[in-house]
Amino acid sequence: SHLVDQMLQLARLDPESGLPDPQPVDLAMLAEAVCADLGHQILEKNLDFALATAPGCIVTGQAEWLRVLIRNLVDNAIRYTPAGGSVRVRVAVANGRSNLNVSDSGPGIPAGDRDAVLRRFHRLNRGEQPTGSGLGLAIVARIAELHGADLELATAQDLHGLQATVVWKARSY
């Protein structure tokens, strides 16, 4: 059912349809709500979890799609971080642009695979690591694109896992 749900989400993100009914969206409030929804998963894995938000992170967009973007990134961080590991979520404004940063202490994604994981159905061979459908990051990348934002994948400097950052190109309100 998760795969079907993700495929339906991806179909709704058809480039022909564009961004429906864009409105001002408070990224901090949305991130707080998503993290609260995922709280049971954080507790089950006994993760060291931190959420830092700053006021004024308002972007123009479609709130439900942005909720999906944030949920996919945070859910991936939780899923791939071993029990007792760390996950950090930060929403801030830097250089007048809103950004969302999700970092973890999981295995990360090798630099050579980062472009590939943004393609539909691409999955890394992780041995005993959980695997998904290979659509989550493709959905995130498409939602970011529709909202005039860039998705950047890197190694989390402090946690040594994956750091996913979404940076909006347009200046924040």
PDB file of N, CA and C in Angstrom, residues 36-80:
ATOM      1  N   ALA A  36       6.078  15.754  15.015  1.00  0.00           N
ATOM      2  CA  ALA A  36       5.163  15.267  16.056  1.00  0.00           C
ATOM      3  C   ALA A  36       4.453  13.999  15.587  1.00  0.00           C
ATOM      4  N   ASP A  37       4.037  13.970  14.319  1.00  0.00           N
ATOM      5  CA  ASP A  37       3.377  12.781  13.764  1.00  0.00           C
ATOM      6  C   ASP A  37       4.302  11.561  13.780  1.00  0.00           C
ATOM      7  N   LEU A  38       5.599  11.784  13.627  1.00  0.00           N
ATOM      8  CA  LEU A  38       6.567  10.694  13.570  1.00  0.00           C
ATOM      9  C   LEU A  38       7.188  10.394  14.940  1.00  0.00           C
ATOM     10  N   GLY A  39       6.696  11.041  15.973  1.00  0.00           N
ATOM     11  CA  GLY A  39       7.255  10.894  17.314  1.00  0.00           C
ATOM     12  C   GLY A  39       7.316   9.465  17.810  1.00  0.00           C
ATOM     13  N   HIS A  40       6.298   8.668  17.513  1.00  0.00           N
ATOM     14  CA  HIS A  40       6.292   7.274  17.979  1.00  0.00           C
ATOM     15  C   HIS A  40       7.449   6.477  17.379  1.00  0.00           C
ATOM     16  N   GLN A  41       7.792   6.754  16.113  1.00  0.00           N
ATOM     17  CA  GLN A  41       8.917   6.058  15.480  1.00  0.00           C
ATOM     18  C   GLN A  41      10.242   6.481  16.114  1.00  0.00           C
ATOM     19  N   ILE A  42      10.343   7.748  16.454  1.00  0.00           N
ATOM     20  CA  ILE A  42      11.557   8.274  17.097  1.00  0.00           C
ATOM     21  C   ILE A  42      11.736   7.601  18.462  1.00  0.00           C
ATOM     22  N   LEU A  43      10.650   7.495  19.216  1.00  0.00           N
ATOM     23  CA  LEU A  43      10.714   6.869  20.536  1.00  0.00           C
ATOM     24  C   LEU A  43      11.007   5.375  20.448  1.00  0.00           C
ATOM     25  N   GLU A  44      10.389   4.690  19.488  1.00  0.00           N
ATOM     26  CA  GLU A  44      10.611   3.252  19.323  1.00  0.00           C
ATOM     27  C   GLU A  44      12.075   2.922  19.084  1.00  0.00           C
ATOM     28  N   LYS A  45      12.791   3.799  18.372  1.00  0.00           N
ATOM     29  CA  LYS A  45      14.203   3.552  18.060  1.00  0.00           C
ATOM     30  C   LYS A  45      15.145   4.233  19.057  1.00  0.00           C
ATOM     31  N   ASN A  46      14.556   4.896  20.065  1.00  0.00           N
ATOM     32  CA  ASN A  46      15.353   5.575  21.087  1.00  0.00           C
ATOM     33  C   ASN A  46      16.392   6.513  20.454  1.00  0.00           C
ATOM     34  N   LEU A  47      15.928   7.331  19.506  1.00  0.00           N
ATOM     35  CA  LEU A  47      16.823   8.238  18.798  1.00  0.00           C
ATOM     36  C   LEU A  47      17.065   9.520  19.583  1.00  0.00           C
ATOM     37  N   ASP A  48      18.268  10.042  19.459  1.00  0.00           N
ATOM     38  CA  ASP A  48      18.583  11.377  19.944  1.00  0.00           C
ATOM     39  C   ASP A  48      18.078  12.319  18.852  1.00  0.00           C
ATOM     40  N   PHE A  49      16.944  12.943  19.094  1.00  0.00           N
ATOM     41  CA  PHE A  49      16.262  13.726  18.060  1.00  0.00           C
ATOM     42  C   PHE A  49      16.236  15.188  18.467  1.00  0.00           C
ATOM     43  N   ALA A  50      16.521  16.069  17.510  1.00  0.00           N
ATOM     44  CA  ALA A  50      16.445  17.506  17.778  1.00  0.00           C
ATOM     45  C   ALA A  50      15.768  18.196  16.605  1.00  0.00           C
ATOM     46  N   LEU A  51      14.870  19.109  16.927  1.00  0.00           N
ATOM     47  CA  LEU A  51      14.188  19.935  15.936  1.00  0.00           C
ATOM     48  C   LEU A  51      14.458  21.382  16.293  1.00  0.00           C
ATOM     49  N   ALA A  52      15.020  22.128  15.366  1.00  0.00           N
ATOM     50  CA  ALA A  52      15.285  23.552  15.565  1.00  0.00           C
ATOM     51  C   ALA A  52      14.603  24.321  14.451  1.00  0.00           C
ATOM     52  N   THR A  53      13.742  25.249  14.829  1.00  0.00           N
ATOM     53  CA  THR A  53      13.045  26.050  13.828  1.00  0.00           C
ATOM     54  C   THR A  53      13.221  27.527  14.150  1.00  0.00           C
ATOM     55  N   ALA A  54      13.192  28.318  13.109  1.00  0.00           N
ATOM     56  CA  ALA A  54      13.296  29.761  13.258  1.00  0.00           C
ATOM     57  C   ALA A  54      12.050  30.399  12.653  1.00  0.00           C
ATOM     58  N   PRO A  55      11.581  31.472  13.254  1.00  0.00           N
ATOM     59  CA  PRO A  55      10.422  32.154  12.671  1.00  0.00           C
ATOM     60  C   PRO A  55      10.790  32.795  11.342  1.00  0.00           C
ATOM     61  N   GLY A  56       9.786  33.016  10.527  1.00  0.00           N
ATOM     62  CA  GLY A  56       9.998  33.727   9.269  1.00  0.00           C
ATOM     63  C   GLY A  56      10.385  32.858   8.097  1.00  0.00           C
ATOM     64  N   CYS A  57      10.246  31.551   8.237  1.00  0.00           N
ATOM     65  CA  CYS A  57      10.565  30.641   7.130  1.00  0.00           C
ATOM     66  C   CYS A  57       9.293  30.381   6.343  1.00  0.00           C
ATOM     67  N   ILE A  58       8.847  31.395   5.639  1.00  0.00           N
ATOM     68  CA  ILE A  58       7.602  31.325   4.869  1.00  0.00           C
ATOM     69  C   ILE A  58       7.963  31.217   3.394  1.00  0.00           C
ATOM     70  N   VAL A  59       7.391  30.214   2.733  1.00  0.00           N
ATOM     71  CA  VAL A  59       7.600  30.030   1.300  1.00  0.00           C
ATOM     72  C   VAL A  59       6.247  29.977   0.611  1.00  0.00           C
ATOM     73  N   THR A  60       6.240  30.231  -0.678  1.00  0.00           N
ATOM     74  CA  THR A  60       5.022  30.093  -1.462  1.00  0.00           C
ATOM     75  C   THR A  60       4.961  28.667  -1.963  1.00  0.00           C
ATOM     76  N   GLY A  61       3.844  28.013  -1.695  1.00  0.00           N
ATOM     77  CA  GLY A  61       3.754  26.632  -2.138  1.00  0.00           C
ATOM     78  C   GLY A  61       2.430  25.984  -1.828  1.00  0.00           C
ATOM     79  N   GLN A  62       2.434  24.691  -1.954  1.00  0.00           N
ATOM     80  CA  GLN A  62       1.257  23.861  -1.697  1.00  0.00           C
ATOM     81  C   GLN A  62       1.561  23.091  -0.417  1.00  0.00           C
ATOM     82  N   ALA A  63       0.840  23.412   0.671  1.00  0.00           N
ATOM     83  CA  ALA A  63       1.154  22.891   2.006  1.00  0.00           C
ATOM     84  C   ALA A  63       1.180  21.365   2.066  1.00  0.00           C
ATOM     85  N   GLU A  64       0.240  20.689   1.441  1.00  0.00           N
ATOM     86  CA  GLU A  64       0.205  19.224   1.527  1.00  0.00           C
ATOM     87  C   GLU A  64       1.403  18.601   0.826  1.00  0.00           C
ATOM     88  N   TRP A  65       1.814  19.161  -0.283  1.00  0.00           N
ATOM     89  CA  TRP A  65       2.991  18.632  -0.979  1.00  0.00           C
ATOM     90  C   TRP A  65       4.252  18.871  -0.147  1.00  0.00           C
ATOM     91  N   LEU A  66       4.336  20.056   0.476  1.00  0.00           N
ATOM     92  CA  LEU A  66       5.489  20.333   1.327  1.00  0.00           C
ATOM     93  C   LEU A  66       5.501  19.419   2.553  1.00  0.00           C
ATOM     94  N   ARG A  67       4.344  19.068   3.056  1.00  0.00           N
ATOM     95  CA  ARG A  67       4.248  18.108   4.160  1.00  0.00           C
ATOM     96  C   ARG A  67       4.820  16.756   3.713  1.00  0.00           C
ATOM     97  N   VAL A  68       4.489  16.329   2.504  1.00  0.00           N
ATOM     98  CA  VAL A  68       5.011  15.068   1.961  1.00  0.00           C
ATOM     99  C   VAL A  68       6.537  15.146   1.840  1.00  0.00           C
ATOM    100  N   LEU A  69       7.058  16.263   1.341  1.00  0.00           N
ATOM    101  CA  LEU A  69       8.499  16.453   1.209  1.00  0.00           C
ATOM    102  C   LEU A  69       9.181  16.288   2.564  1.00  0.00           C
ATOM    103  N   ILE A  70       8.695  17.014   3.569  1.00  0.00           N
ATOM    104  CA  ILE A  70       9.303  16.962   4.899  1.00  0.00           C
ATOM    105  C   ILE A  70       9.164  15.561   5.493  1.00  0.00           C
ATOM    106  N   ARG A  71       7.987  14.979   5.365  1.00  0.00           N
ATOM    107  CA  ARG A  71       7.758  13.643   5.934  1.00  0.00           C
ATOM    108  C   ARG A  71       8.690  12.605   5.307  1.00  0.00           C
ATOM    109  N   ASN A  72       8.855  12.635   4.000  1.00  0.00           N
ATOM    110  CA  ASN A  72       9.742  11.676   3.345  1.00  0.00           C
ATOM    111  C   ASN A  72      11.175  11.814   3.852  1.00  0.00           C
ATOM    112  N   LEU A  73      11.660  13.039   3.986  1.00  0.00           N
ATOM    113  CA  LEU A  73      13.031  13.245   4.444  1.00  0.00           C
ATOM    114  C   LEU A  73      13.221  12.804   5.893  1.00  0.00           C
ATOM    115  N   VAL A  74      12.291  13.177   6.769  1.00  0.00           N
ATOM    116  CA  VAL A  74      12.420  12.816   8.183  1.00  0.00           C
ATOM    117  C   VAL A  74      12.204  11.313   8.366  1.00  0.00           C
ATOM    118  N   ASP A  75      11.230  10.750   7.669  1.00  0.00           N
ATOM    119  CA  ASP A  75      10.974   9.307   7.760  1.00  0.00           C
ATOM    120  C   ASP A  75      12.193   8.516   7.296  1.00  0.00           C
ATOM    121  N   ASN A  76      12.823   8.932   6.199  1.00  0.00           N
ATOM    122  CA  ASN A  76      14.045   8.260   5.727  1.00  0.00           C
ATOM    123  C   ASN A  76      15.146   8.336   6.782  1.00  0.00           C
ATOM    124  N   ALA A  77      15.323   9.512   7.386  1.00  0.00           N
ATOM    125  CA  ALA A  77      16.361   9.675   8.406  1.00  0.00           C
ATOM    126  C   ALA A  77      16.113   8.732   9.582  1.00  0.00           C
ATOM    127  N   ILE A  78      14.872   8.647  10.013  1.00  0.00           N
ATOM    128  CA  ILE A  78      14.522   7.753  11.115  1.00  0.00           C
ATOM    129  C   ILE A  78      14.737   6.297  10.708  1.00  0.00           C
ATOM    130  N   ARG A  79      14.264   5.934   9.533  1.00  0.00           N
ATOM    131  CA  ARG A  79      14.340   4.548   9.059  1.00  0.00           C
ATOM    132  C   ARG A  79      15.776   4.053   8.934  1.00  0.00           C
ATOM    133  N   TYR A  80      16.668   4.882   8.396  1.00  0.00           N
ATOM    134  CA  TYR A  80      18.029   4.436   8.124  1.00  0.00           C
ATOM    135  C   TYR A  80      19.007   4.679   9.265  1.00  0.00           C
TER     136      TYR A  80
END
